[in-house]
CSV table of N, CA and C in Angstrom, one decimal:
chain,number,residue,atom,x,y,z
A,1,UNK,N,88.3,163.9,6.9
A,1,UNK,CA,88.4,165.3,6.8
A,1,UNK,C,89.9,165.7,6.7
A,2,UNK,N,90.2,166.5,5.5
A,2,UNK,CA,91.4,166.7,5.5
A,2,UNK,C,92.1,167.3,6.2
A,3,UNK,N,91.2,168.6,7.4
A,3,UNK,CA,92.0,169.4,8.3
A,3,UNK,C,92.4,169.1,9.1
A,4,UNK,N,92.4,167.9,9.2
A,4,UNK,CA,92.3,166.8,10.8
A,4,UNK,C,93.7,166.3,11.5
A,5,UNK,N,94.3,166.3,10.4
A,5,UNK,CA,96.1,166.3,10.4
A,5,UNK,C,96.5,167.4,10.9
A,6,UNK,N,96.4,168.7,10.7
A,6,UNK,CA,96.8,169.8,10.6
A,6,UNK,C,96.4,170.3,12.0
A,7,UNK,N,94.9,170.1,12.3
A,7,UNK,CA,94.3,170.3,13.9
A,7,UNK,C,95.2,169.4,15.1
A,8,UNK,N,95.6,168.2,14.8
A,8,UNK,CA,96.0,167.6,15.8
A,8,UNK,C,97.6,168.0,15.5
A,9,UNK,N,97.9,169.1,15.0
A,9,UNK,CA,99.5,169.6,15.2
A,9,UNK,C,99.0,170.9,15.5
A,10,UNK,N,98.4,171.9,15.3
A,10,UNK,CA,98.2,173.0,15.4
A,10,UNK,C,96.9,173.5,15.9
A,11,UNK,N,96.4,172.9,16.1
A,11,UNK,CA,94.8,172.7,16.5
A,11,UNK,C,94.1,174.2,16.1
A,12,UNK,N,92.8,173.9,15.7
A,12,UNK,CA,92.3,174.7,14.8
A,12,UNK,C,91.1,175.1,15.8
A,13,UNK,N,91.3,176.7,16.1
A,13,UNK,CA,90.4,177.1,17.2
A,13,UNK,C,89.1,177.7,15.9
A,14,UNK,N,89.3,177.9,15.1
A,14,UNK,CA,88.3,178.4,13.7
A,14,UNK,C,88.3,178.2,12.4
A,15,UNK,N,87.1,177.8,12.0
A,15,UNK,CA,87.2,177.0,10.8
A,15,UNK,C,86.0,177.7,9.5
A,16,UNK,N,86.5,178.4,8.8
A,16,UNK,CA,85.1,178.6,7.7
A,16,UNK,C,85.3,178.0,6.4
A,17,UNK,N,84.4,177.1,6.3
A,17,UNK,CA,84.5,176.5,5.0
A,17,UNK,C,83.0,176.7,4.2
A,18,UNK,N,83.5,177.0,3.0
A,18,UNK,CA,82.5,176.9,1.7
A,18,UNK,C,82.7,175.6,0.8
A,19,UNK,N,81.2,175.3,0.8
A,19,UNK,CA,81.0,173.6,0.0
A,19,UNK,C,80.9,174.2,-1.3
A,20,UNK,N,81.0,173.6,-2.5
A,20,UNK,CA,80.7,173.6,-3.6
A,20,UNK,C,79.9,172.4,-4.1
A,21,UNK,N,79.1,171.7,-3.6
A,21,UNK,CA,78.3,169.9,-4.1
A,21,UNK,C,77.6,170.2,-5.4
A,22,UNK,N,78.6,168.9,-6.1
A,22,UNK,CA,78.3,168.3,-7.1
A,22,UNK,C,76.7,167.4,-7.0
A,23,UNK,N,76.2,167.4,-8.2
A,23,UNK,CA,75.0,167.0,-8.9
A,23,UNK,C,75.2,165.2,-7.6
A,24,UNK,N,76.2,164.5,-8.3
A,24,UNK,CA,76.7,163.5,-7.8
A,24,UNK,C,76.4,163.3,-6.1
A,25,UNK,N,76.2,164.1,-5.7
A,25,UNK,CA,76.0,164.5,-4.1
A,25,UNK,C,74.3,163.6,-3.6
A,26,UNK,N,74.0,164.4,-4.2
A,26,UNK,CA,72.3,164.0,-4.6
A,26,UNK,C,71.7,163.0,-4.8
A,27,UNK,N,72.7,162.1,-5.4
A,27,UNK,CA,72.4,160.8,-6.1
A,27,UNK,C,72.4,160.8,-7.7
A,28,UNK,N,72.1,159.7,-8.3
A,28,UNK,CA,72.4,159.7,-9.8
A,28,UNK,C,70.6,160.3,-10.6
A,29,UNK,N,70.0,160.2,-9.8
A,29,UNK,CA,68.4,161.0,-10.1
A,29,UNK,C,68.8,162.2,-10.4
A,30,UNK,N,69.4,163.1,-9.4
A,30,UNK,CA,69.9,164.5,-9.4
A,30,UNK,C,71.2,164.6,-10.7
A,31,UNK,N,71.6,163.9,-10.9
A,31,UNK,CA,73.0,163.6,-12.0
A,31,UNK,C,72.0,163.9,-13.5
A,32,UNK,N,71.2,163.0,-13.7
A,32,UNK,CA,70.1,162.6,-14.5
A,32,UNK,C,69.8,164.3,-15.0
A,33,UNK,N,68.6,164.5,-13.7
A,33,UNK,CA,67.9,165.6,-13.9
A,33,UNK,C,68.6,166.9,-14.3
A,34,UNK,N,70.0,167.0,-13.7
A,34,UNK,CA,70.7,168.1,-14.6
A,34,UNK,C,71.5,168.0,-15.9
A,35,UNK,N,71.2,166.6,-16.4
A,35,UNK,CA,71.6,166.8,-18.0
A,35,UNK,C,70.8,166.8,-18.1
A,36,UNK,N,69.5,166.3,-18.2
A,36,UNK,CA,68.0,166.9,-18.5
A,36,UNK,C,67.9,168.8,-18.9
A,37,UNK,N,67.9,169.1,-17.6
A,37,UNK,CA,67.6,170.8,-17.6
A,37,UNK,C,68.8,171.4,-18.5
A,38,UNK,N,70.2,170.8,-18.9
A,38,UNK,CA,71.1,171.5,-19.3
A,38,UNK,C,70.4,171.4,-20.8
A,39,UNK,N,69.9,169.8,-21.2
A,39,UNK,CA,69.8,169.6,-22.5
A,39,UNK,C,68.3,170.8,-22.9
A,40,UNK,N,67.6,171.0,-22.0
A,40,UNK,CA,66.6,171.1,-21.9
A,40,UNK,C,66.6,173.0,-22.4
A,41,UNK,N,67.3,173.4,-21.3
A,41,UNK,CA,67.9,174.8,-21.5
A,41,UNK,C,68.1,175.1,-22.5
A,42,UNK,N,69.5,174.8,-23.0
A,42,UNK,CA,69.9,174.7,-24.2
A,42,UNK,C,69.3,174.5,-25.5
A,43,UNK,N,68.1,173.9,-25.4
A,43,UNK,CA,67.2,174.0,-26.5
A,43,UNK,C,65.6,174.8,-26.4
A,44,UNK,N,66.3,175.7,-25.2
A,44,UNK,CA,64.7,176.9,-25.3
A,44,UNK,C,63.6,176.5,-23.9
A,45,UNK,N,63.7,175.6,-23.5
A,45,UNK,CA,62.5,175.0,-22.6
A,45,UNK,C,62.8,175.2,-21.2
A,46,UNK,N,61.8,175.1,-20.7
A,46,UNK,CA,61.7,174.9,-19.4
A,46,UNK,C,62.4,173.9,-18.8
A,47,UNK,N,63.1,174.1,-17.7
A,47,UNK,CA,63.8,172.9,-17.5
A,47,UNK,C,62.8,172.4,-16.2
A,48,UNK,N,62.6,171.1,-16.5
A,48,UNK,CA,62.3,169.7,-15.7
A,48,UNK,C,62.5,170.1,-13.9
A,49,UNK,N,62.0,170.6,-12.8
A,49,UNK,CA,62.5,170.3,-12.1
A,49,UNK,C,61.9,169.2,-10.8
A,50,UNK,N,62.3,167.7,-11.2
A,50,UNK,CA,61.9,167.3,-9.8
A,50,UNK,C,62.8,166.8,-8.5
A,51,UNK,N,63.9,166.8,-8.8
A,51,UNK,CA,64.8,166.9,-7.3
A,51,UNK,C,64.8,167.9,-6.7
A,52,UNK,N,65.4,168.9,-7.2
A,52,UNK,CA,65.8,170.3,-6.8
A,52,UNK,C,64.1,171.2,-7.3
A,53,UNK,N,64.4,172.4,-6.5
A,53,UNK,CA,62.8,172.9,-6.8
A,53,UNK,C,63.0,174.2,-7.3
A,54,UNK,N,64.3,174.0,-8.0
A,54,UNK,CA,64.6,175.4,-9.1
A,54,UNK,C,65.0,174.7,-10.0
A,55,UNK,N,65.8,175.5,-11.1
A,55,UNK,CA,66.3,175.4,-12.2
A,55,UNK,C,68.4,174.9,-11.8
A,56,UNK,N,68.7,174.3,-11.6
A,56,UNK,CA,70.4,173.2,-11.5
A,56,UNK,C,71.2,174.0,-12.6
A,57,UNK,N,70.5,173.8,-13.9
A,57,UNK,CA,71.8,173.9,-15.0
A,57,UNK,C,71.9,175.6,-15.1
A,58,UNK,N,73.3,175.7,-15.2
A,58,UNK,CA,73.6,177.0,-15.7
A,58,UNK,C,73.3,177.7,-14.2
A,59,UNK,N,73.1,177.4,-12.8
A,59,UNK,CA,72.6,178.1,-12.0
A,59,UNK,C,73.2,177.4,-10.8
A,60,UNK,N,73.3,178.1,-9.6
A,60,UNK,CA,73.8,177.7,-8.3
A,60,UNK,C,72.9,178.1,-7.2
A,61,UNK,N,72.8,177.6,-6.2
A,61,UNK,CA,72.1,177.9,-5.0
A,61,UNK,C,72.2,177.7,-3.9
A,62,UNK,N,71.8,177.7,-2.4
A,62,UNK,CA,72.1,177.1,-1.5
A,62,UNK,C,71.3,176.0,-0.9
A,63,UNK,N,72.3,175.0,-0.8
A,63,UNK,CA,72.4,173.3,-0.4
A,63,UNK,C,71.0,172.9,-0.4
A,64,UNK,N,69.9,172.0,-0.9
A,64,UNK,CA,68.7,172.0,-1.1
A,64,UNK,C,68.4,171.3,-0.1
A,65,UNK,N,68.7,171.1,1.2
A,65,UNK,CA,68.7,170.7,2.5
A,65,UNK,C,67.7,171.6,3.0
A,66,UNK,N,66.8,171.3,4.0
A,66,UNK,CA,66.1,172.2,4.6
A,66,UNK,C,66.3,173.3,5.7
A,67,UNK,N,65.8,174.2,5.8
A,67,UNK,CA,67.0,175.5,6.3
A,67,UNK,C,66.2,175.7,7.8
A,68,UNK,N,67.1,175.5,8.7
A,68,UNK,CA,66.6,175.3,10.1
A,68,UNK,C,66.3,176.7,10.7
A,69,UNK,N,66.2,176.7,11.9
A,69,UNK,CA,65.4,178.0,12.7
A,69,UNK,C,66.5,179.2,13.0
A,70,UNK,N,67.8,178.6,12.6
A,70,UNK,CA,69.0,179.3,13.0
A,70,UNK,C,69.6,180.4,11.7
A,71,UNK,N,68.9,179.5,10.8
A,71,UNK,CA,69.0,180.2,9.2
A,71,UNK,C,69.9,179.7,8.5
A,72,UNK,N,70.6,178.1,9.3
A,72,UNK,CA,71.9,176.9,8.7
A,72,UNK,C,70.9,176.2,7.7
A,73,UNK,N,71.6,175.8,7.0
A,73,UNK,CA,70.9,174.3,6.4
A,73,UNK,C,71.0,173.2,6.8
A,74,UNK,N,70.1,172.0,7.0
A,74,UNK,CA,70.4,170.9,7.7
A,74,UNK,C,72.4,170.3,7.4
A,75,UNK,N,72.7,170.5,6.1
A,75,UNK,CA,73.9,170.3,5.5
A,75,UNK,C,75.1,171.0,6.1
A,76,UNK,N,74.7,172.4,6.6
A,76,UNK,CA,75.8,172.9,7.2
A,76,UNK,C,75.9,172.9,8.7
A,77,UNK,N,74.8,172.2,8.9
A,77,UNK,CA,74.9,172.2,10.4
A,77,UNK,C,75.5,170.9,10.5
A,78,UNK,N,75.1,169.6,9.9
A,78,UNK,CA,76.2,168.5,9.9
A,78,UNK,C,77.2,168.4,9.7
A,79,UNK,N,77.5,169.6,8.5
A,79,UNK,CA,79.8,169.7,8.7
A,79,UNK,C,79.9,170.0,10.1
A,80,UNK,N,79.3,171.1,10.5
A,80,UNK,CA,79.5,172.0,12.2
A,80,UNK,C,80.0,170.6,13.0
A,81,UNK,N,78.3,170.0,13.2
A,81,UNK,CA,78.6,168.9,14.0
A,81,UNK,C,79.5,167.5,14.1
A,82,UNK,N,79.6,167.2,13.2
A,82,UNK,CA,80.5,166.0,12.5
A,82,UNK,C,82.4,166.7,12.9
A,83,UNK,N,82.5,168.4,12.1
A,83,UNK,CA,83.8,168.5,12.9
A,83,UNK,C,83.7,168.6,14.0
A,84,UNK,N,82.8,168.7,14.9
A,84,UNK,CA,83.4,169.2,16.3
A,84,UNK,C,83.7,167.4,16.9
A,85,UNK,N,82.7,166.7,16.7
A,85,UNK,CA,82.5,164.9,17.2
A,85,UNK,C,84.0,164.0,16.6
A,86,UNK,N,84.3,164.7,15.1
A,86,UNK,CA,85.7,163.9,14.5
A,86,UNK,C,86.8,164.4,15.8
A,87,UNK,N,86.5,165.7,15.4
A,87,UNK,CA,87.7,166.3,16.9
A,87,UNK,C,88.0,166.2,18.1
A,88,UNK,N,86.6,166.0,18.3
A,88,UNK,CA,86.0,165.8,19.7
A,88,UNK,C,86.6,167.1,20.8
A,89,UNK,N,85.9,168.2,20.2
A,89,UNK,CA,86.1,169.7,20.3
A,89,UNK,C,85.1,170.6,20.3
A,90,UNK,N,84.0,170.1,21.0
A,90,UNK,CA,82.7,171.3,21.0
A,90,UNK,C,83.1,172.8,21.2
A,91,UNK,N,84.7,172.9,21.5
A,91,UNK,CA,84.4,174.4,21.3
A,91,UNK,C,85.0,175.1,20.1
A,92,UNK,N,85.2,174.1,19.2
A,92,UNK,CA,85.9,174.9,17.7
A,92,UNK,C,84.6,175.5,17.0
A,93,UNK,N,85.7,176.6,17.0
A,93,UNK,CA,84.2,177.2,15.9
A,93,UNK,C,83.8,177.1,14.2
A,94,UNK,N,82.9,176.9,14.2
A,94,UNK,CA,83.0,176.4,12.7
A,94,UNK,C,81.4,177.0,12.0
A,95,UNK,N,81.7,177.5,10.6
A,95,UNK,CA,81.1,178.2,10.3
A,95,UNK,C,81.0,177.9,8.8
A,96,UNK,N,79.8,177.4,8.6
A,96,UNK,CA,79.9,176.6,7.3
A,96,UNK,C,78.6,177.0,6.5
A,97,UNK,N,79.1,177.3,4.5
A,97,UNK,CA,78.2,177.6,3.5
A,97,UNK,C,77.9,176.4,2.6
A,98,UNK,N,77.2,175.7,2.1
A,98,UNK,CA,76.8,174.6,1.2
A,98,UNK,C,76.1,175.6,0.1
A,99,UNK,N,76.9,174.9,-0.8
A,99,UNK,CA,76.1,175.6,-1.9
A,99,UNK,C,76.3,174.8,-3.4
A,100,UNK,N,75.0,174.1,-3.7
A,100,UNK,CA,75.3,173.1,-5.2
A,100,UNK,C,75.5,173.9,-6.5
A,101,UNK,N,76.1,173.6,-7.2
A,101,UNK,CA,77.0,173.8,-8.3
A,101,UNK,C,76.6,173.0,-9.6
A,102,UNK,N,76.5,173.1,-10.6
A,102,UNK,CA,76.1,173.0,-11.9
A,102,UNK,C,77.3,171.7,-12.0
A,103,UNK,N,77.8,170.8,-11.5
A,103,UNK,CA,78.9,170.2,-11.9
A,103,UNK,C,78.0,168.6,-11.6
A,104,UNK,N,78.7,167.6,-12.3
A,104,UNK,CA,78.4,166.4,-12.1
A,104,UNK,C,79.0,165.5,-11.3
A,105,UNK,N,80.4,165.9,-10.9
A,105,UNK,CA,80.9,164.9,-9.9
A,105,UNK,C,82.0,166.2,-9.8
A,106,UNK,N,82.7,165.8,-8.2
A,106,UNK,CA,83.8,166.2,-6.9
A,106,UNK,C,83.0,167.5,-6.2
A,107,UNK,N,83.1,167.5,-5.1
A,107,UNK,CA,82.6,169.0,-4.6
A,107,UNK,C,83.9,169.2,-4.3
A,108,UNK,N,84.1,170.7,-4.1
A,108,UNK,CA,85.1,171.6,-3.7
A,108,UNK,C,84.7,172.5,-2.6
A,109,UNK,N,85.4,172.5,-1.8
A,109,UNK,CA,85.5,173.4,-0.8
A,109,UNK,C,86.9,174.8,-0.2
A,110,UNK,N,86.4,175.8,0.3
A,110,UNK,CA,86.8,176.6,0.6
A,110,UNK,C,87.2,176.7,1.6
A,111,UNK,N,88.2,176.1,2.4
A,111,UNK,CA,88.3,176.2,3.7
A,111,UNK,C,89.6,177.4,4.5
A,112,UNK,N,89.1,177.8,5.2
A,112,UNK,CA,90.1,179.3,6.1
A,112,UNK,C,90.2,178.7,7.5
A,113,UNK,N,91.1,178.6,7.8
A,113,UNK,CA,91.8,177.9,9.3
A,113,UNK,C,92.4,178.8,10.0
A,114,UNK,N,92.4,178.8,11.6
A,114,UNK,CA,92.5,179.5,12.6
A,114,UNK,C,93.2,178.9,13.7
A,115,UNK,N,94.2,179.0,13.6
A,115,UNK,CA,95.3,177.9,14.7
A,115,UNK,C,95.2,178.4,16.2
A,116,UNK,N,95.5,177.5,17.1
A,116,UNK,CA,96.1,177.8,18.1
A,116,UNK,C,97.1,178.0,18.2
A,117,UNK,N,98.4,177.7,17.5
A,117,UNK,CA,99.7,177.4,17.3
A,117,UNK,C,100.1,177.8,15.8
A,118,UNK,N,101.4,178.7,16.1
A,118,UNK,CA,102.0,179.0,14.6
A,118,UNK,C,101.7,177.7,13.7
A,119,UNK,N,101.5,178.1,12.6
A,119,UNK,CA,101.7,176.9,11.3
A,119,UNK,C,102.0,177.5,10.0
A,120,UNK,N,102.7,177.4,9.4
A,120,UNK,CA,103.5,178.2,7.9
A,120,UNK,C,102.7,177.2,7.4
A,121,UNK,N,103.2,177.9,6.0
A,121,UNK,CA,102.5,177.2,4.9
A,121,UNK,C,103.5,175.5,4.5
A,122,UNK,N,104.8,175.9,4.6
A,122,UNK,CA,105.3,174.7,3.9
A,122,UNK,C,105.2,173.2,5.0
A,123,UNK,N,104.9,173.9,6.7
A,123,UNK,CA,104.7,172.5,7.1
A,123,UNK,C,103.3,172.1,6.8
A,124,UNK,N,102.3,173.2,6.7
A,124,UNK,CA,101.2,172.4,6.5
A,124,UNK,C,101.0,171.6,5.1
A,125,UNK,N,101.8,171.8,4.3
A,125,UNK,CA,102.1,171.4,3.0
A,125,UNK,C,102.4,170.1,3.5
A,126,UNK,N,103.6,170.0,4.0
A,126,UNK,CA,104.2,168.3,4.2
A,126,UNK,C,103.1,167.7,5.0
A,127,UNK,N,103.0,168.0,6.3
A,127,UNK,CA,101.6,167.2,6.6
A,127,UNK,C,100.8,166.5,5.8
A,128,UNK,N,100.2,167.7,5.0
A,128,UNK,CA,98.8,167.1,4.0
A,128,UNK,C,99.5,166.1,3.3
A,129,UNK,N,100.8,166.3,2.9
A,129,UNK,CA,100.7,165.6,1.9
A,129,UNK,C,101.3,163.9,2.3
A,130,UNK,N,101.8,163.7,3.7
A,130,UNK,CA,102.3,162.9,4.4
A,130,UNK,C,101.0,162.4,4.8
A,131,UNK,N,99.3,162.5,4.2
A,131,UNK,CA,98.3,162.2,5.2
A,131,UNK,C,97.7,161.1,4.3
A,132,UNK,N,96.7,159.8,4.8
A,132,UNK,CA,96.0,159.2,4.2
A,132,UNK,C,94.8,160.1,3.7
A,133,UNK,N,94.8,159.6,2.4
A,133,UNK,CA,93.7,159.4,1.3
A,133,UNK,C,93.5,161.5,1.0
A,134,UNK,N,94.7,161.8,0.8
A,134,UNK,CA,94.9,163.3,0.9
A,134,UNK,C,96.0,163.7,-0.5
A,135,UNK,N,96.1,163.9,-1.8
A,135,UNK,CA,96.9,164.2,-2.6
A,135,UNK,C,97.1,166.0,-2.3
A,136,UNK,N,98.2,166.2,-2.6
A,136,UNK,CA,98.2,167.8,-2.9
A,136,UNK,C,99.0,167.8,-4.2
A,137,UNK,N,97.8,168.7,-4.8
A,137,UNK,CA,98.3,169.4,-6.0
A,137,UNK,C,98.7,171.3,-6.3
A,138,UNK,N,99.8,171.6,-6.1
A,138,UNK,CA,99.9,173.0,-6.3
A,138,UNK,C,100.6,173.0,-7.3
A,139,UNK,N,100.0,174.2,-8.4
A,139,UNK,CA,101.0,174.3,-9.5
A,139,UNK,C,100.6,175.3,-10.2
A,140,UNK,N,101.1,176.2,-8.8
A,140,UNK,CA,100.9,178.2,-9.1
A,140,UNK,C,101.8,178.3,-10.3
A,141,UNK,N,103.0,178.0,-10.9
A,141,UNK,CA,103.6,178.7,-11.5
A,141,UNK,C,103.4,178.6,-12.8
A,142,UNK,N,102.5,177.5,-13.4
A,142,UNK,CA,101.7,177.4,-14.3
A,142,UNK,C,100.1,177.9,-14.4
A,143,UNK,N,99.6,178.4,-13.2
A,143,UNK,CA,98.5,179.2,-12.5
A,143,UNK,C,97.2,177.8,-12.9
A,144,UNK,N,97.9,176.9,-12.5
A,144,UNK,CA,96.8,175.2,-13.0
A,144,UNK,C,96.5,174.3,-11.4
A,145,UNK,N,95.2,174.5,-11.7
A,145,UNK,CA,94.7,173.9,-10.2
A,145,UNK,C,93.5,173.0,-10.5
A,146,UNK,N,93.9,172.0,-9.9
A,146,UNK,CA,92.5,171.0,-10.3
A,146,UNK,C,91.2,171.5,-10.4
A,147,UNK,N,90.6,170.8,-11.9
A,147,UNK,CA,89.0,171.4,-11.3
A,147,UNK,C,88.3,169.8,-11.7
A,148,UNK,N,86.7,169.7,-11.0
A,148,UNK,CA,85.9,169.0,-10.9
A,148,UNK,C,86.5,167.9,-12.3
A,149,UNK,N,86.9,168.3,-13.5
A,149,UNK,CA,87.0,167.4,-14.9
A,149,UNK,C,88.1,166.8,-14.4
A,150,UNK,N,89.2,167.6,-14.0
A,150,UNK,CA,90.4,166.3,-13.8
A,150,UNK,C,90.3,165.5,-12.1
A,151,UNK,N,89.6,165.9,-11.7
A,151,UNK,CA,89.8,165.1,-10.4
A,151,UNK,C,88.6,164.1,-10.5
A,152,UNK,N,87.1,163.7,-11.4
A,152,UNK,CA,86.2,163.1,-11.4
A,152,UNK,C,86.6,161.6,-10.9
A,153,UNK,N,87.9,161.2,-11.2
A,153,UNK,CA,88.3,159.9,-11.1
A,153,UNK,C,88.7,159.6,-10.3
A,154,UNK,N,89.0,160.1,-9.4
A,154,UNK,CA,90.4,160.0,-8.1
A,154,UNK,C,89.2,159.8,-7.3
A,155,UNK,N,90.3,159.3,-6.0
A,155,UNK,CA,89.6,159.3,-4.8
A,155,UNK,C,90.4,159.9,-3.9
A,156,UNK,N,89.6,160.0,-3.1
A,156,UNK,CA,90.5,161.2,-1.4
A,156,UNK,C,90.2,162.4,-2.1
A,157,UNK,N,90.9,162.9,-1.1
A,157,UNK,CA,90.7,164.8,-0.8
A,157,UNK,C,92.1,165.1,-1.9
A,158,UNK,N,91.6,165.7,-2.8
A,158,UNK,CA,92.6,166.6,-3.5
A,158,UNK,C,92.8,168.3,-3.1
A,159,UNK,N,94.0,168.5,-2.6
A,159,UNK,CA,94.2,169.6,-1.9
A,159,UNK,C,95.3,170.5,-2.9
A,160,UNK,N,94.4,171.9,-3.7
A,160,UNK,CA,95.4,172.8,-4.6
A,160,UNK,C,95.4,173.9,-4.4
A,161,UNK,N,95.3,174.2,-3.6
A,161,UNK,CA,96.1,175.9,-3.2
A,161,UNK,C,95.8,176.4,-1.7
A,162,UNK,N,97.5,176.4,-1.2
A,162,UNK,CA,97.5,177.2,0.0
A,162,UNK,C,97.7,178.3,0.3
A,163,UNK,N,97.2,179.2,1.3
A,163,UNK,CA,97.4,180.7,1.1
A,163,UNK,C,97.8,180.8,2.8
A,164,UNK,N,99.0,181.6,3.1
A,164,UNK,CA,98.8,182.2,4.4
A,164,UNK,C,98.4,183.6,4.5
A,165,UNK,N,97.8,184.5,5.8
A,165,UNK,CA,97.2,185.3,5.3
A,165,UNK,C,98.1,186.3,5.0
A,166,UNK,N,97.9,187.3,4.6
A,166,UNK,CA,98.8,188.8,4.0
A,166,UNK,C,99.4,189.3,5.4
């Protein structure tokens, strides 16, 4: 988890992150099935659905995980739980969206952080980028930020755009 560096310097009392999961998430069945429904789409038809129990191509939804009593999906309740056990922090709060994406491989995420401790942007810059299996790419001044096609190959957490708030 990439915030994990950044928590154990500034420790992160709140956490909201939005998932973006790739087809690839799913397995290569799910990979399959939405070139299926894209090709399928695209030529007038009904698209095919037996992984997901909607329509994938051209469309998004939330995490096809089953949606517990609390109104989480089993998916967002495992980021919850998994950060608080990495941190070993049951009282960080964390507040998490899963939502699959028409893409075939990387998920992307939205994450907003909540320190205990000042943290600017440029040290959490050096951190990340001083961290295992953690690249940072920022390159606002060409307004170019990785998406799902250039990162398919890499491995680790690709990290491109930081914001502190206004």
């Amino acid at each position: 988890m990439a915030a994990t560096p950044l928590h154990r310097h500034a420790k992160v009392v709140r956490m909201v992150v939005s998932t973006y999961q790739a087809a690839s998430g799913a397995g290569a069945a799910a990979m399959e099935e939405l070139l299926q429904q894209t090709h399928e789409v695209l030529d007038g038809k009904q698209p095919t659905c037996k992984i997901f129990k909607q329509q994938y191509a051209f469309n998004l939804f939330s995490h096809n995980a089953a949606v517990l009593s609390n109104g989480y999906n089993e998916e967002e309740m495992k980021l919850v739980k998994e950060t608080r056990k990495i941190w070993n922090d049951m009282d960080v709060k964390v507040t998490a969206t899963c939502i699959r994406v028409p893409v075939m491989r990387a998920h992307a995420e939205s994450v907003n952080l909540q320190f205990e401790k000042p943290l600017d942007e440029d040290t959490a810059r050096r951190i990340l980028e001083g961290a295992a299996g953690v690249t940072v790419i920022d390159d606002r001044e060409s307004n170019h930020f990785p998406t799902p096609l250039d990162v398919t190959q890499m491995s680790g957490c690709i990290i491109f755009m930081f914001q502190s708030k206004p």
